[in-house]
GROMACS .gro file of C-alpha atoms in nm:
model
  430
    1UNK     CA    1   2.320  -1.327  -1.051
    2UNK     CA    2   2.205  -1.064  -1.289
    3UNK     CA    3   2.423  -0.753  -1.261
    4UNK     CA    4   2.375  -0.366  -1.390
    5UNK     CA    5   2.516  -0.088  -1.398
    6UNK     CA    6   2.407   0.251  -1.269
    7UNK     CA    7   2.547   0.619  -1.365
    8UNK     CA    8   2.780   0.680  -1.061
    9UNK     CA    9   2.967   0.308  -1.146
   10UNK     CA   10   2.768   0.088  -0.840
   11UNK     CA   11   2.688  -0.229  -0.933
   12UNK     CA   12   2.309  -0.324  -0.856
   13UNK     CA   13   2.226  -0.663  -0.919
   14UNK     CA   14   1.888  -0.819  -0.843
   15UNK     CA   15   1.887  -1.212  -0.941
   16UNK     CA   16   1.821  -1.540  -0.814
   17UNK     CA   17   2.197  -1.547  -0.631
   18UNK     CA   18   2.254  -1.377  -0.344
   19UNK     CA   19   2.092  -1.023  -0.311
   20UNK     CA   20   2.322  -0.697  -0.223
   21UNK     CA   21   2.339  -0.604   0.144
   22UNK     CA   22   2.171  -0.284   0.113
   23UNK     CA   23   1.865  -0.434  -0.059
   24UNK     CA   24   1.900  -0.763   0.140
   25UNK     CA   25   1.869  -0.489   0.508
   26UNK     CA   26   1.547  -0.331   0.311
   27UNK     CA   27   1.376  -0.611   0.268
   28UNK     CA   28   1.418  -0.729   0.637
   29UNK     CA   29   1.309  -0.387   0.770
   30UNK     CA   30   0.994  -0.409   0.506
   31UNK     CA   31   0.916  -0.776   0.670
   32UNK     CA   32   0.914  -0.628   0.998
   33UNK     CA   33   0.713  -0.326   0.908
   34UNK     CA   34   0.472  -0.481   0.685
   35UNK     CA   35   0.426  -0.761   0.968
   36UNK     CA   36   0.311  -0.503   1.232
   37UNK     CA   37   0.117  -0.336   0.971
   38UNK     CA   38  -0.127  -0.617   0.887
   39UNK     CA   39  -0.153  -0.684   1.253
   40UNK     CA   40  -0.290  -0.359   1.326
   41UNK     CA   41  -0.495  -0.293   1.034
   42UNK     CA   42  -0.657  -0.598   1.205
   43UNK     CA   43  -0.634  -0.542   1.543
   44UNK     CA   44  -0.755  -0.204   1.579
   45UNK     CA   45  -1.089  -0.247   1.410
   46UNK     CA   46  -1.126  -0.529   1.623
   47UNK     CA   47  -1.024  -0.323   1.967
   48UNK     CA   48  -1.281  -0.103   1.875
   49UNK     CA   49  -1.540  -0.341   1.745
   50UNK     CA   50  -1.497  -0.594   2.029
   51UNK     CA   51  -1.336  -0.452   2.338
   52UNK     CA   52  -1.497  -0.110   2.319
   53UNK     CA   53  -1.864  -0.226   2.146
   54UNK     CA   54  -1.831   0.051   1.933
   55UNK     CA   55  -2.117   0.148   1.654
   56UNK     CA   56  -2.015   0.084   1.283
   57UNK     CA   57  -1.919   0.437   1.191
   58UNK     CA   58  -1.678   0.444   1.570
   59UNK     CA   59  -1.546   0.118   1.389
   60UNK     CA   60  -1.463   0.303   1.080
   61UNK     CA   61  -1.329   0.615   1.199
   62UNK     CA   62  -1.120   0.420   1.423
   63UNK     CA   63  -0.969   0.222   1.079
   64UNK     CA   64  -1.015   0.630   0.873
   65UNK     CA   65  -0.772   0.798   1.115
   66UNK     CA   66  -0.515   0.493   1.007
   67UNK     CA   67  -0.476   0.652   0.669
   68UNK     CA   68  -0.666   0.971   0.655
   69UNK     CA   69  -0.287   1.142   0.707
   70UNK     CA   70  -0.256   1.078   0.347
   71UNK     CA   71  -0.533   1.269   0.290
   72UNK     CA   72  -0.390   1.577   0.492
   73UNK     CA   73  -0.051   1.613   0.450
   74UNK     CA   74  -0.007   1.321   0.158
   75UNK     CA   75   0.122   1.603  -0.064
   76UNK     CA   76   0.404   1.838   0.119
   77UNK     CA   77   0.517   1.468   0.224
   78UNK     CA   78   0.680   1.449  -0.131
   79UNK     CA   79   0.858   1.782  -0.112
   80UNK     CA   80   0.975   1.686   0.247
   81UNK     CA   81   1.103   1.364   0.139
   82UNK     CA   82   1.255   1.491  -0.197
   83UNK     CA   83   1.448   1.738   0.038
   84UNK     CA   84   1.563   1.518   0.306
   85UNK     CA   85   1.802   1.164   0.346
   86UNK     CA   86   1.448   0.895   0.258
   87UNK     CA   87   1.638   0.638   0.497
   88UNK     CA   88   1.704   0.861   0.804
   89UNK     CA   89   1.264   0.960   0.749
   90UNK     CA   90   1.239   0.556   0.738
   91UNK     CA   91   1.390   0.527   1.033
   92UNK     CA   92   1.280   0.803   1.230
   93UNK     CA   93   0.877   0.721   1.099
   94UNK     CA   94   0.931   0.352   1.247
   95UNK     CA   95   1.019   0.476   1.569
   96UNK     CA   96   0.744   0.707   1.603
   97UNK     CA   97   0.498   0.407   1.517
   98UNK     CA   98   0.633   0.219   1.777
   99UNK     CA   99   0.615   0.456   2.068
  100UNK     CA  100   0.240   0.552   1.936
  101UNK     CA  101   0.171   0.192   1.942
  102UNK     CA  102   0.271   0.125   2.272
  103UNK     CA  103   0.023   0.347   2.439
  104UNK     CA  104  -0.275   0.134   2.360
  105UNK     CA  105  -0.194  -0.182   2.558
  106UNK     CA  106  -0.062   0.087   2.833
  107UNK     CA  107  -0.444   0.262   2.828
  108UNK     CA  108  -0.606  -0.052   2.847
  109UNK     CA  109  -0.440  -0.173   3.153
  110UNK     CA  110  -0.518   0.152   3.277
  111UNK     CA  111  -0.851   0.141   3.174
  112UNK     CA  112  -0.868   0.451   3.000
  113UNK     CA  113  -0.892   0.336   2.674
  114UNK     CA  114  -1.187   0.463   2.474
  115UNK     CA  115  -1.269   0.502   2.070
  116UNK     CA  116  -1.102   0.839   2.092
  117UNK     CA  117  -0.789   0.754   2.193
  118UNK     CA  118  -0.796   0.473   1.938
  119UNK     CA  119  -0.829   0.753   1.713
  120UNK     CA  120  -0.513   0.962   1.862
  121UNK     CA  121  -0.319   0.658   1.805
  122UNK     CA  122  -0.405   0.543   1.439
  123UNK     CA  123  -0.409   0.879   1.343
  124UNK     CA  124  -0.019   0.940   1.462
  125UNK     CA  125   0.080   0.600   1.330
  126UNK     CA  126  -0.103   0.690   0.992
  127UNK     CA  127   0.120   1.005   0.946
  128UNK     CA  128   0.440   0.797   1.002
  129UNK     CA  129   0.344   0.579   0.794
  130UNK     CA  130   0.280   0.818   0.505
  131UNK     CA  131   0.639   0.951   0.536
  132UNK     CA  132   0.796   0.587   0.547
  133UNK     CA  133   0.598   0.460   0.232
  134UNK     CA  134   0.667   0.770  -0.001
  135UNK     CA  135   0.984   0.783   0.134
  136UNK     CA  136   1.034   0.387   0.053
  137UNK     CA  137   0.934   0.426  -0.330
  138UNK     CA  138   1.162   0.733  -0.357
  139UNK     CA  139   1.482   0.543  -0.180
  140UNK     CA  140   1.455   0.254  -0.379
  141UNK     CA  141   1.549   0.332  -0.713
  142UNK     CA  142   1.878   0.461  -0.540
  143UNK     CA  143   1.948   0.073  -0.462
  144UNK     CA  144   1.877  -0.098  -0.748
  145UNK     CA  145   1.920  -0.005  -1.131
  146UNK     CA  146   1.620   0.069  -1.346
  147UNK     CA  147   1.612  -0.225  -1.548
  148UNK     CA  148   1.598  -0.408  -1.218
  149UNK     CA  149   1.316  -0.223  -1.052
  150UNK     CA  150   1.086  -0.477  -1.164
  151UNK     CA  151   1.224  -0.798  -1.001
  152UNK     CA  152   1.306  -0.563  -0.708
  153UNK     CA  153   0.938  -0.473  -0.671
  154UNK     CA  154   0.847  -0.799  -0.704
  155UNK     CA  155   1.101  -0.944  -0.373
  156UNK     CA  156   0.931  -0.643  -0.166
  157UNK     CA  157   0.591  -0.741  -0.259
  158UNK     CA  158   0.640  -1.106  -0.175
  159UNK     CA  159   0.779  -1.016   0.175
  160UNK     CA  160   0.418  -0.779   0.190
  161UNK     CA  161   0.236  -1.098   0.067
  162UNK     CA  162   0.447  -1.306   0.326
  163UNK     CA  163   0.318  -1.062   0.626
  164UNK     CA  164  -0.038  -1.073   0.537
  165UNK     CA  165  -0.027  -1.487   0.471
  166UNK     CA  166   0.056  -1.484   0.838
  167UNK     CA  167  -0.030  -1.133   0.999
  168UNK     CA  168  -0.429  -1.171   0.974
  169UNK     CA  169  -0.440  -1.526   1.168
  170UNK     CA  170  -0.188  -1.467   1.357
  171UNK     CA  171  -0.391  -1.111   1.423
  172UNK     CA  172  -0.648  -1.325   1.517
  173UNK     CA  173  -0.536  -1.578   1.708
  174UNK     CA  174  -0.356  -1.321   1.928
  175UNK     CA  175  -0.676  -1.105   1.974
  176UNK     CA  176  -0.868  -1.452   2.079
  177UNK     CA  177  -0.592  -1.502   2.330
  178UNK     CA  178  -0.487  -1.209   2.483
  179UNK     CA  179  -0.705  -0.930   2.344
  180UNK     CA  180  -0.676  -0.702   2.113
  181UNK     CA  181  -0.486  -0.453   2.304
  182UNK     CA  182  -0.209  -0.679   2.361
  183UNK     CA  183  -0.192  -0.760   2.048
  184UNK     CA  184  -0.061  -0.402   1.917
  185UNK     CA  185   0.249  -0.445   2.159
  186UNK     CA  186   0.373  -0.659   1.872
  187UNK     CA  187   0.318  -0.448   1.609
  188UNK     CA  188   0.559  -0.186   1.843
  189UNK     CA  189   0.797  -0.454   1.878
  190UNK     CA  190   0.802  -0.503   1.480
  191UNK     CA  191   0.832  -0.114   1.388
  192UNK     CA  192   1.140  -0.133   1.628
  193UNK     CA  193   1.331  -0.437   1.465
  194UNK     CA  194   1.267  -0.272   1.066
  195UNK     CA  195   1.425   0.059   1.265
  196UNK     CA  196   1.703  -0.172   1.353
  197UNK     CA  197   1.752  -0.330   0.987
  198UNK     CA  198   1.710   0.014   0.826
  199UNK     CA  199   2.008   0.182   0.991
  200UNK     CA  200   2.264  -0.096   0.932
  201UNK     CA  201   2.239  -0.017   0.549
  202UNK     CA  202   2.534   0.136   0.427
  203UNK     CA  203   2.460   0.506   0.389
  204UNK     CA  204   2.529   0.572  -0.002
  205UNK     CA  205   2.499   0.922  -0.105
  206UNK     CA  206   2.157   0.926  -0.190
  207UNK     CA  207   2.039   1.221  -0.435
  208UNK     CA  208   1.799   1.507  -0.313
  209UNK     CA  209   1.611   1.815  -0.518
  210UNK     CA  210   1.829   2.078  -0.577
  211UNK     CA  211   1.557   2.323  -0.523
  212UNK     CA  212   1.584   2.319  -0.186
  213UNK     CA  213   1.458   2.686  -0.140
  214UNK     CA  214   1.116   2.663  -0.383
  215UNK     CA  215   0.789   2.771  -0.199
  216UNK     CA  216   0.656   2.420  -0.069
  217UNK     CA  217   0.297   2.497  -0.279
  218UNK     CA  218   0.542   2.585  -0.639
  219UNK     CA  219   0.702   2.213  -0.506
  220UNK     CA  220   0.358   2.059  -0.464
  221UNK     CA  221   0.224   2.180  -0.750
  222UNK     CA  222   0.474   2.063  -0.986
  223UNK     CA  223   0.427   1.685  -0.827
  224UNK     CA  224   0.054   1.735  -0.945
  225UNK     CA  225   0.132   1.874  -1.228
  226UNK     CA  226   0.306   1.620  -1.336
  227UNK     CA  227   0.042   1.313  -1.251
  228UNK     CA  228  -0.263   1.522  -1.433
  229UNK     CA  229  -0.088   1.616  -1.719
  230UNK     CA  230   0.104   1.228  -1.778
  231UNK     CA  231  -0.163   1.050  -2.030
  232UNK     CA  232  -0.050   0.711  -1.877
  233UNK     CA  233   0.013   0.785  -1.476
  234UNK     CA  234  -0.337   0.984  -1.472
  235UNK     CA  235  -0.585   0.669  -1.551
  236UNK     CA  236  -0.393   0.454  -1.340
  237UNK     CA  237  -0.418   0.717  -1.043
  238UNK     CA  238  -0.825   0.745  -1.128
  239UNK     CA  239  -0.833   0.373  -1.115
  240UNK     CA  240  -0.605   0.349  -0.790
  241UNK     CA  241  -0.842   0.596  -0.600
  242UNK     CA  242  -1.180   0.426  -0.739
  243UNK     CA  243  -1.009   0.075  -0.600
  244UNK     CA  244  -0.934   0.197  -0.271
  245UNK     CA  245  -1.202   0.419  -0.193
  246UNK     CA  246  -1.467   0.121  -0.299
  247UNK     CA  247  -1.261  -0.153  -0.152
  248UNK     CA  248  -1.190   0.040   0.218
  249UNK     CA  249  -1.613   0.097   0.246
  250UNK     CA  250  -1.591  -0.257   0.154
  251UNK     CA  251  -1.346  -0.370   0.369
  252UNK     CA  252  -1.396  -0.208   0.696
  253UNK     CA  253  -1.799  -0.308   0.658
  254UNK     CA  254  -1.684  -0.667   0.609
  255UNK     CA  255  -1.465  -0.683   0.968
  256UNK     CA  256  -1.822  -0.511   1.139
  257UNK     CA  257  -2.055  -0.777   0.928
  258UNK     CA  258  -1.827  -1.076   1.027
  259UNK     CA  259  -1.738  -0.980   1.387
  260UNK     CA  260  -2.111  -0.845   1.483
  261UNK     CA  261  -2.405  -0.947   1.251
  262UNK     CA  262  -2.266  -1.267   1.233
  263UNK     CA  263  -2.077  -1.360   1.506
  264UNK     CA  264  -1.770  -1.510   1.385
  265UNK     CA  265  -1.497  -1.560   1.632
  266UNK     CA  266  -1.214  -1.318   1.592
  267UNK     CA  267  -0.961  -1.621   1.504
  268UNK     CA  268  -1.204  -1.737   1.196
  269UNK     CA  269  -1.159  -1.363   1.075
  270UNK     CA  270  -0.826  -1.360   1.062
  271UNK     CA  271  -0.819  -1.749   0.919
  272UNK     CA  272  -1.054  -1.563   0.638
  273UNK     CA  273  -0.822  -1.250   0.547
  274UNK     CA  274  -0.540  -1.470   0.552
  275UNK     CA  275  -0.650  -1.580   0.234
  276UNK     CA  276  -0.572  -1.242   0.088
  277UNK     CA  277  -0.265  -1.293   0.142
  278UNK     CA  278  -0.223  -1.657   0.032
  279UNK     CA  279  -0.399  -1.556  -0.314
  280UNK     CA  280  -0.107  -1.195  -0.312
  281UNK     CA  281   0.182  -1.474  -0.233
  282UNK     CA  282   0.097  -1.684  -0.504
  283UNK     CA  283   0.074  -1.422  -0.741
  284UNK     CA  284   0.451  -1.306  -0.634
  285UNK     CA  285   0.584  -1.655  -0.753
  286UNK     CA  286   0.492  -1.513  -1.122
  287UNK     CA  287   0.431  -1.185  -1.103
  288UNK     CA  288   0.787  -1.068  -1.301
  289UNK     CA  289   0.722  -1.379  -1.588
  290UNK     CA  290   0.361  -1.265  -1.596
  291UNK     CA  291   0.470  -0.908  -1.694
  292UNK     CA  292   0.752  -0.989  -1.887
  293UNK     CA  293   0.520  -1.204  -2.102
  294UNK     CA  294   0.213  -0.953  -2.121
  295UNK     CA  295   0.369  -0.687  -2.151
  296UNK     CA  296   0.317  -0.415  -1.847
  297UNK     CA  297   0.054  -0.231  -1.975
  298UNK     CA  298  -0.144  -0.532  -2.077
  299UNK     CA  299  -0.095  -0.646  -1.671
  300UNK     CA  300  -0.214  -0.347  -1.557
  301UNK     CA  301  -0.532  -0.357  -1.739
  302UNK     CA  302  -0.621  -0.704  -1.708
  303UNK     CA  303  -0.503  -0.744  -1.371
  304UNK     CA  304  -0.760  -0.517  -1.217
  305UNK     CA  305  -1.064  -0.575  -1.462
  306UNK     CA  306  -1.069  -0.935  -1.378
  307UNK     CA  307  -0.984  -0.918  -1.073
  308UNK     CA  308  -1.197  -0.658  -0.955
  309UNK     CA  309  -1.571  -0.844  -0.947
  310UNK     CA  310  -1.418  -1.127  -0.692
  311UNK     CA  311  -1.456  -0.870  -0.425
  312UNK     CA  312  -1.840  -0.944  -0.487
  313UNK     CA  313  -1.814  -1.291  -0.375
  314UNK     CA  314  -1.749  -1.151   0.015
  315UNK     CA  315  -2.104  -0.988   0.051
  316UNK     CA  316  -2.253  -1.318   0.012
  317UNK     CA  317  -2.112  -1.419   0.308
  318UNK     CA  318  -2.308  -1.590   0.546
  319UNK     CA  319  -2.273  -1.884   0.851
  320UNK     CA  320  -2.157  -2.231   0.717
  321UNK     CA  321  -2.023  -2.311   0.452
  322UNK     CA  322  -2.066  -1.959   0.226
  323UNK     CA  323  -1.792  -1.797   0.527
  324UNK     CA  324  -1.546  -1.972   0.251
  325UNK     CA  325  -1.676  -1.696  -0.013
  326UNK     CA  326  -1.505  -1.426   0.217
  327UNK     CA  327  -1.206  -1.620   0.153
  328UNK     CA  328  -1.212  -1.655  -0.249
  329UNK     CA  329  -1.267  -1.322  -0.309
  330UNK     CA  330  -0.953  -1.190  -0.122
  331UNK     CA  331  -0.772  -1.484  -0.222
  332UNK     CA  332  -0.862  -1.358  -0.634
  333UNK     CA  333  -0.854  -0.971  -0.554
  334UNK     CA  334  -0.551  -0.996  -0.363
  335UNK     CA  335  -0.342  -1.176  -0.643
  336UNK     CA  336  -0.483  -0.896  -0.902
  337UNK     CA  337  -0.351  -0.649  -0.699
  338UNK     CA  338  -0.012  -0.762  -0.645
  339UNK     CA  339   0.057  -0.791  -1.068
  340UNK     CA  340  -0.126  -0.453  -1.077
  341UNK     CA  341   0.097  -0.271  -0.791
  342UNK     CA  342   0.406  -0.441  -0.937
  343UNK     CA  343   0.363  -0.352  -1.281
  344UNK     CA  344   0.240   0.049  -1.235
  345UNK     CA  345   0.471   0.094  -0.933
  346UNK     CA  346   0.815   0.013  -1.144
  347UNK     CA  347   0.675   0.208  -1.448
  348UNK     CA  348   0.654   0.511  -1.211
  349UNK     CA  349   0.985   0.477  -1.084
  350UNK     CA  350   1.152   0.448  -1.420
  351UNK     CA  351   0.976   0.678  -1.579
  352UNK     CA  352   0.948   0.977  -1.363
  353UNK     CA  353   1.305   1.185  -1.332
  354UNK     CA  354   1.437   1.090  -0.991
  355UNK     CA  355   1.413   1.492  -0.882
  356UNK     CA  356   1.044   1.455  -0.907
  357UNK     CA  357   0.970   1.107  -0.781
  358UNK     CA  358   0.905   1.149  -0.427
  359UNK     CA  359   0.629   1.418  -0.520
  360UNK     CA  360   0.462   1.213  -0.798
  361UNK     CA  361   0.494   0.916  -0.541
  362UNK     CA  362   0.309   1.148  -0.262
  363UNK     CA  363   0.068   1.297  -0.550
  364UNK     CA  364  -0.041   0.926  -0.597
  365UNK     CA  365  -0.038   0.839  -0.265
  366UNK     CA  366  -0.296   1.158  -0.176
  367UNK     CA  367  -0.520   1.010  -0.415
  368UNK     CA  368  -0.528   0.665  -0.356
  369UNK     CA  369  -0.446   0.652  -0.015
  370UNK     CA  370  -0.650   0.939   0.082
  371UNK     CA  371  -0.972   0.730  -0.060
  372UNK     CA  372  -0.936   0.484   0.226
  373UNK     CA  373  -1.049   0.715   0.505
  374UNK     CA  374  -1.333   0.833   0.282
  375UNK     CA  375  -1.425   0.523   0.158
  376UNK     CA  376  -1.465   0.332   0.507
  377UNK     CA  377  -1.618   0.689   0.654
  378UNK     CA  378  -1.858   0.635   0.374
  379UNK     CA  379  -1.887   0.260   0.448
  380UNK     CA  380  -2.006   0.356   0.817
  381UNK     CA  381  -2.272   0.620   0.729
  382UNK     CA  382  -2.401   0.342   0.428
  383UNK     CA  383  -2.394   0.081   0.693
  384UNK     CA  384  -2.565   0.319   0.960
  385UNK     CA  385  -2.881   0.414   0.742
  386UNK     CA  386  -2.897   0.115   0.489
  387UNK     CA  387  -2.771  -0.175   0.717
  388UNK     CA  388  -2.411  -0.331   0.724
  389UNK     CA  389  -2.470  -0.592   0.421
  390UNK     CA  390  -2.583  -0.247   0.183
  391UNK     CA  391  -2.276  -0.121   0.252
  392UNK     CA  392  -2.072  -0.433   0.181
  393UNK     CA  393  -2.209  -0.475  -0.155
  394UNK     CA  394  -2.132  -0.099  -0.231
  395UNK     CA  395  -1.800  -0.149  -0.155
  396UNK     CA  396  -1.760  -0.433  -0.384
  397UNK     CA  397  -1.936  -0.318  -0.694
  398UNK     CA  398  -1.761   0.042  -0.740
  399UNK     CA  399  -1.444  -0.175  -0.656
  400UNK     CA  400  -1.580  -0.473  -0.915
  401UNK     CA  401  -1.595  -0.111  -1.198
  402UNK     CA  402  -1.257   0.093  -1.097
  403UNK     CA  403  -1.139  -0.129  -1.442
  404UNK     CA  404  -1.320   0.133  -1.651
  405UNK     CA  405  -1.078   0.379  -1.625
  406UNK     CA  406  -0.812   0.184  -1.748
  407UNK     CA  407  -1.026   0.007  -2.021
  408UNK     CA  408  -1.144   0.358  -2.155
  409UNK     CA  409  -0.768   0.508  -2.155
  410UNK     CA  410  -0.480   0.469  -2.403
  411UNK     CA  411  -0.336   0.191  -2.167
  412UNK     CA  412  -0.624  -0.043  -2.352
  413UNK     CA  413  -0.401  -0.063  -2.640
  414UNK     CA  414  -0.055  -0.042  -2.528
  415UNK     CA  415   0.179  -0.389  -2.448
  416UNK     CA  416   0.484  -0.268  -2.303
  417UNK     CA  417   0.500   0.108  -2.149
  418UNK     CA  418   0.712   0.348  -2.257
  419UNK     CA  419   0.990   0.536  -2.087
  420UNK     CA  420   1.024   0.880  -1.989
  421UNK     CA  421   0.854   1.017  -2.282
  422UNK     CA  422   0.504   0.932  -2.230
  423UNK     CA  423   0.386   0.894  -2.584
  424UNK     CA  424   0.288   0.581  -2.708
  425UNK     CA  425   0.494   0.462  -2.977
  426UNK     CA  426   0.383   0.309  -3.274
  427UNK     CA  427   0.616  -0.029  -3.210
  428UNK     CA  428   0.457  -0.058  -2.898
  429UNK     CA  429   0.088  -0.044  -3.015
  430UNK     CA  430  -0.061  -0.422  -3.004
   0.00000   0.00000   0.00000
């Protein structure tokens, strides 16, 4: 196993041996979590497009409230987590998911489950959620060493991958069997077993911003600062928030085109998005040679300009045979974005002084994950006036062009990116 060394003397190895306990604990709780998190991003859209009949745009603000915390409260989340213990917020966000979660099997056997409560529910689990992930990015670098972040990335992705190989069938198959509503119970159970795995990690001092007393908008501010001003981190956040915003219109137009226009049985929608996840795995088994021998900032670029036009391959989906199309394209995108999220995640976390990372982390994540309730809001209002199908293709063409940004940046000409400083170095230029 491949050891290094970290400034306060801890040895952080991340190798093919056996991984350290801490990391080993992480990676379990990040199963668990991710597991539960594919079910529901499933499952709900399904409650409300199946159990409740509910019109396209109830569909998508049902799947908008999941992640539209990012968009509200996506930056103070990086001063709160740069100011508090990022495992204790893990912990406390997975419990909260899991009692939110539990209400929705209890108000269907109640039978007071409507569209609005769906709502309640994604929207509480969405702000959890925004905690844990920032919170997630910003702990790990206190695990492993920088030089490491890379391969450690890449084990975290493959147990994401891992989840949504099996989470979207088994979504479906569930759904088919029991209903959706049932099916959420296990994404409670999950969010209670990664609780579980996250506080049997040894609690290391973990380091927190000194400024403590700074107004929270000075604290915000400076995260912001940061991301607009960085020459490299700036295209890749334009590209990030073009992807997701085009992709979630997409996306959540896809489940309503598949599960209504077409009639295809909830189990043959999960069989289909399962694919994703097969094509994300795949790319997991190579992801760290594949940037090691590109370079990073070659991965980045290629990675989403080729992969980016598959997504057009799902609104040519139609009964028979053409079904399988829905399944290429998220097997190709899916694999693009795993070498993409790999590549700029670790180049974030090495680069950006550890004082600031939770903040840049929430900075990106108000960006790119605050495009998802906008994009499938968007999605339901295209799919309202122009028909379902209009909006699919919508979705995958602006996601088929979020490339550009990257393509028309300095990132076009740069193998390996640099460190803390962000300016390109003539050694690096290829």
């Amino acid at each position: 196993m491949q050891i290094s060394t970290v400034p306060n003397g801890t040895a952080r190895g991340v190798g093919r041996g056996r991984l350290p306990t801490a990391l080993r604990r992480l990676l379990l709780a990040q199963s668990l979590s991710q597991a539960g998190f594919v079910v529901m991003n499933l499952a709900m859209p399904l409650i409300a497009a199946t159990s409740l009949h509910a019109s396209p745009l109830g569909v998508g603000l049902v799947s908008a409230c999941q992640t539209v915390a990012f968009l509200l409260i996506g930056l103070p989340v990086g001063v709160w987590v740069d100011r508090m213990r990022k495992r204790r917020i893990m912990i406390t966000a997975d419990l909260v998911r899991a009692a939110a979660l539990a209400l929705v099997p209890a108000l269907w056997a109640l039978d007071a489950l409507t569209v609005a409560a769906l709502c309640a529910v994604a929207l509480v689990v969405g702000t959890a959620t925004a905690f844990f992930d920032v919170a997630e990015q910003s702990y790990l670098p206190h695990l492993v060493a920088a030089d490491r972040l890379v391969a450690a990335n890449a084990r975290l992705v493959t147990v994401e991958q891992t989840a949504a190989v099996a989470g979207p069938g088994t979504a479906g198959l569930v759904v088919q069997a029991v209903t959706a509503p049932l099916a959420v119970a296990v994404t409670a159970v999950s969010y209670l077993g990664s609780a579980v795995f996250l506080g049997r990690i040894p609690d290391r001092g973990e380091r927190i911003a000194a400024k403590t007393g700074e107004p929270l908008h000075r604290a915000v501010a400076e995260g912001v600062r940061h991301v607009w001003r960085h020459p490299l981190i700036r295209p890749l956040v334009a590209c990030s928030t073009t992807m997701t915003f085009c992709w979630s219109m997409g996306y959540a137009m896809l489940l309503v085109l598949l599960a209504q226009d077409l009639a295809v049985p909830a189990a043959t929608i999960g069989l289909l998005f399962t694919a994703g996840g097969a094509g994300g795995l795949l790319a997991t088994a190579v992801v760290r040679r594949l940037i090691e021998r590109l370079g990073d900032g070659r991965a980045v670029v290629l990675s989403v300009t080729l992969a980016g036009p598959c997504t057009l391959l799902s609104a040519l989906a139609a009964p028979g045979p053409r079904l399988a199309l829905v399944a290429c394209g998220q097997f190709a995108f899916a694999a693009g974005v795993v070498v993409y999220n790999v590549a700029q995640v670790s180049y974030r976390q090495r680069s950006v002084p550890p004082d600031l990372l939770g903040r840049v982390n929430a900075t990106v994540r108000f960006f790119a994950w605050g495009a998802r309730p906008l994009g499938v809001i968007a999605g339901g209002l295209l799919a309202e006036s122009f028909g379902t199908r209009t909006a699919v293709w919508a979705g995958a063409a602006g996601t088929a062009l979020a490339g550009l940004w990257l393509l028309c940046s300095p990132l076009r000409s740069l193998r390996v990116l640099p460190g803390p400083d962000p300016a390109p170095r003539p050694d690096l230029l290829h």
